[in-house]
Amino acid sequence: MVQQIKSAAEFEKAIATEGKLVVVDFFATWCGPCKMISPMVDKFAVEYTDAVFIKVDVDEVGDVAQKYDVTAMPTFLYFKDGKEVHRVVGANPAGIKQAIASNL
């Protein structure tokens, strides 16, 4: 399941998950490509149980999006032990999946 983050503190806690890949979907409710890719992200969350999947609405938690220089939606950031290890910009299912597989 993909958990939606509601605050910067909740985000920081989520990405600090030790030993697990954390996949963060930065999205906006008005973003067409975000709506298109969302079912694929849900599918990846079921497929890759060794990773943690979270979503951040850039309009609700804008300070987090700004801190990580997210300027396009969707943007997927990959974290391990609190550090960004990869980034995919855009609704690119193959790129998202490849980044998950190579960072697990």
PDB file of C-alpha atoms in Angstrom:
ATOM      1  CA  MET A   1       0.000   0.000   0.000  1.00  0.00           C
ATOM      2  CA  VAL A   2       1.137   3.533  -0.746  1.00  0.00           C
ATOM      3  CA  GLN A   3       0.936   5.839   2.277  1.00  0.00           C
ATOM      4  CA  GLN A   4       0.207   9.543   1.722  1.00  0.00           C
ATOM      5  CA  ILE A   5       2.441  11.865   3.750  1.00  0.00           C
ATOM      6  CA  LYS A   6       0.801  14.863   5.418  1.00  0.00           C
ATOM      7  CA  SER A   7       3.766  16.742   6.968  1.00  0.00           C
ATOM      8  CA  ALA A   8       7.500  17.352   6.689  1.00  0.00           C
ATOM      9  CA  ALA A   9       8.084  15.519   9.993  1.00  0.00           C
ATOM     10  CA  GLU A  10       6.166  12.481   8.729  1.00  0.00           C
ATOM     11  CA  PHE A  11       8.222  12.578   5.506  1.00  0.00           C
ATOM     12  CA  GLU A  12      11.565  12.711   7.319  1.00  0.00           C
ATOM     13  CA  LYS A  13      10.543   9.780   9.511  1.00  0.00           C
ATOM     14  CA  ALA A  14       9.427   7.732   6.483  1.00  0.00           C
ATOM     15  CA  ILE A  15      12.631   8.225   4.453  1.00  0.00           C
ATOM     16  CA  ALA A  16      14.775   7.319   7.451  1.00  0.00           C
ATOM     17  CA  THR A  17      13.496   3.705   7.346  1.00  0.00           C
ATOM     18  CA  GLU A  18      16.695   1.724   7.849  1.00  0.00           C
ATOM     19  CA  GLY A  19      17.758  -0.903   5.351  1.00  0.00           C
ATOM     20  CA  LYS A  20      14.792  -0.387   3.021  1.00  0.00           C
ATOM     21  CA  LEU A  21      14.390   1.417  -0.252  1.00  0.00           C
ATOM     22  CA  VAL A  22      11.819   4.219   0.128  1.00  0.00           C
ATOM     23  CA  VAL A  23      10.119   5.262  -3.117  1.00  0.00           C
ATOM     24  CA  VAL A  24       8.530   8.716  -2.937  1.00  0.00           C
ATOM     25  CA  ASP A  25       5.924   9.785  -5.502  1.00  0.00           C
ATOM     26  CA  PHE A  26       5.696  13.585  -5.602  1.00  0.00           C
ATOM     27  CA  PHE A  27       2.362  14.369  -7.251  1.00  0.00           C
ATOM     28  CA  ALA A  28      -0.383  16.975  -7.595  1.00  0.00           C
ATOM     29  CA  THR A  29      -4.130  16.338  -7.727  1.00  0.00           C
ATOM     30  CA  TRP A  30      -4.418  18.513 -10.874  1.00  0.00           C
ATOM     31  CA  CYS A  31      -1.613  16.662 -12.714  1.00  0.00           C
ATOM     32  CA  GLY A  32      -2.823  14.401 -15.550  1.00  0.00           C
ATOM     33  CA  PRO A  33       0.357  12.283 -15.832  1.00  0.00           C
ATOM     34  CA  CYS A  34       0.263  11.795 -12.023  1.00  0.00           C
ATOM     35  CA  LYS A  35      -3.249  10.340 -12.261  1.00  0.00           C
ATOM     36  CA  MET A  36      -2.148   8.122 -15.145  1.00  0.00           C
ATOM     37  CA  ILE A  37       0.868   6.653 -13.314  1.00  0.00           C
ATOM     38  CA  SER A  38      -0.803   6.237  -9.902  1.00  0.00           C
ATOM     39  CA  PRO A  39      -2.258   2.733 -10.583  1.00  0.00           C
ATOM     40  CA  MET A  40       1.202   1.570 -11.737  1.00  0.00           C
ATOM     41  CA  VAL A  41       2.768   2.845  -8.502  1.00  0.00           C
ATOM     42  CA  ASP A  42       0.121   0.936  -6.526  1.00  0.00           C
ATOM     43  CA  LYS A  43       0.998  -2.184  -8.551  1.00  0.00           C
ATOM     44  CA  PHE A  44       4.743  -1.726  -7.894  1.00  0.00           C
ATOM     45  CA  ALA A  45       3.992  -1.375  -4.148  1.00  0.00           C
ATOM     46  CA  VAL A  46       2.339  -4.814  -4.213  1.00  0.00           C
ATOM     47  CA  GLU A  47       5.077  -6.319  -6.407  1.00  0.00           C
ATOM     48  CA  TYR A  48       8.093  -4.942  -4.490  1.00  0.00           C
ATOM     49  CA  THR A  49       7.314  -5.719  -0.859  1.00  0.00           C
ATOM     50  CA  ASP A  50      10.947  -5.045   0.157  1.00  0.00           C
ATOM     51  CA  ALA A  51      10.446  -1.339  -0.609  1.00  0.00           C
ATOM     52  CA  VAL A  52       8.352   1.299   1.154  1.00  0.00           C
ATOM     53  CA  PHE A  53       6.139   3.466  -1.065  1.00  0.00           C
ATOM     54  CA  ILE A  54       4.897   6.913  -0.055  1.00  0.00           C
ATOM     55  CA  LYS A  55       3.147   9.789  -1.843  1.00  0.00           C
ATOM     56  CA  VAL A  56       3.612  13.507  -1.274  1.00  0.00           C
ATOM     57  CA  ASP A  57       1.057  16.027  -2.583  1.00  0.00           C
ATOM     58  CA  VAL A  58       3.247  18.986  -3.572  1.00  0.00           C
ATOM     59  CA  ASP A  59       0.423  21.435  -2.835  1.00  0.00           C
ATOM     60  CA  GLU A  60      -0.196  20.027   0.667  1.00  0.00           C
ATOM     61  CA  VAL A  61       3.440  19.520   1.707  1.00  0.00           C
ATOM     62  CA  GLY A  62       5.165  22.117  -0.461  1.00  0.00           C
ATOM     63  CA  ASP A  63       8.072  22.622   1.930  1.00  0.00           C
ATOM     64  CA  VAL A  64       9.231  19.032   1.328  1.00  0.00           C
ATOM     65  CA  ALA A  65       8.910  19.397  -2.465  1.00  0.00           C
ATOM     66  CA  GLN A  66      10.912  22.622  -2.289  1.00  0.00           C
ATOM     67  CA  LYS A  67      13.607  21.113  -0.053  1.00  0.00           C
ATOM     68  CA  TYR A  68      14.199  18.287  -2.539  1.00  0.00           C
ATOM     69  CA  ASP A  69      14.003  20.572  -5.597  1.00  0.00           C
ATOM     70  CA  VAL A  70      10.921  18.901  -7.090  1.00  0.00           C
ATOM     71  CA  THR A  71       9.854  21.143  -9.961  1.00  0.00           C
ATOM     72  CA  ALA A  72       7.942  18.746 -12.241  1.00  0.00           C
ATOM     73  CA  MET A  73       5.188  16.270 -11.506  1.00  0.00           C
ATOM     74  CA  PRO A  74       5.336  13.428 -11.107  1.00  0.00           C
ATOM     75  CA  THR A  75       8.838  13.109  -9.689  1.00  0.00           C
ATOM     76  CA  PHE A  76       9.976   9.908  -8.004  1.00  0.00           C
ATOM     77  CA  LEU A  77      12.766  10.083  -5.442  1.00  0.00           C
ATOM     78  CA  TYR A  78      14.414   6.946  -4.096  1.00  0.00           C
ATOM     79  CA  PHE A  79      15.932   6.977  -0.617  1.00  0.00           C
ATOM     80  CA  LYS A  80      18.054   4.531   1.346  1.00  0.00           C
ATOM     81  CA  ASP A  81      18.831   5.239   5.001  1.00  0.00           C
ATOM     82  CA  GLY A  82      17.584   8.818   4.592  1.00  0.00           C
ATOM     83  CA  LYS A  83      19.771   9.628   1.577  1.00  0.00           C
ATOM     84  CA  GLU A  84      18.554  10.168  -1.983  1.00  0.00           C
ATOM     85  CA  VAL A  85      19.996   7.443  -4.231  1.00  0.00           C
ATOM     86  CA  HIS A  86      18.025   7.957  -7.456  1.00  0.00           C
ATOM     87  CA  ARG A  87      15.488  10.226  -9.170  1.00  0.00           C
ATOM     88  CA  VAL A  88      13.031   9.706 -12.033  1.00  0.00           C
ATOM     89  CA  VAL A  89      11.167  12.715 -13.436  1.00  0.00           C
ATOM     90  CA  GLY A  90       7.950  12.093 -15.344  1.00  0.00           C
ATOM     91  CA  ALA A  91       5.394   9.324 -15.743  1.00  0.00           C
ATOM     92  CA  ASN A  92       7.855   6.695 -16.979  1.00  0.00           C
ATOM     93  CA  PRO A  93       6.740   3.232 -15.756  1.00  0.00           C
ATOM     94  CA  ALA A  94       9.789   1.430 -17.184  1.00  0.00           C
ATOM     95  CA  GLY A  95      12.196   3.937 -15.614  1.00  0.00           C
ATOM     96  CA  ILE A  96      10.415   3.814 -12.267  1.00  0.00           C
ATOM     97  CA  LYS A  97      10.420   0.004 -12.202  1.00  0.00           C
ATOM     98  CA  GLN A  98      14.077  -0.221 -13.296  1.00  0.00           C
ATOM     99  CA  ALA A  99      15.109   2.248 -10.568  1.00  0.00           C
ATOM    100  CA  ILE A 100      13.251   0.198  -7.936  1.00  0.00           C
ATOM    101  CA  ALA A 101      14.820  -3.068  -9.064  1.00  0.00           C
ATOM    102  CA  SER A 102      18.350  -1.670  -9.251  1.00  0.00           C
ATOM    103  CA  ASN A 103      18.198   0.006  -5.830  1.00  0.00           C
ATOM    104  CA  LEU A 104      16.653  -2.786  -3.747  1.00  0.00           C
TER     105      LEU A 104
END
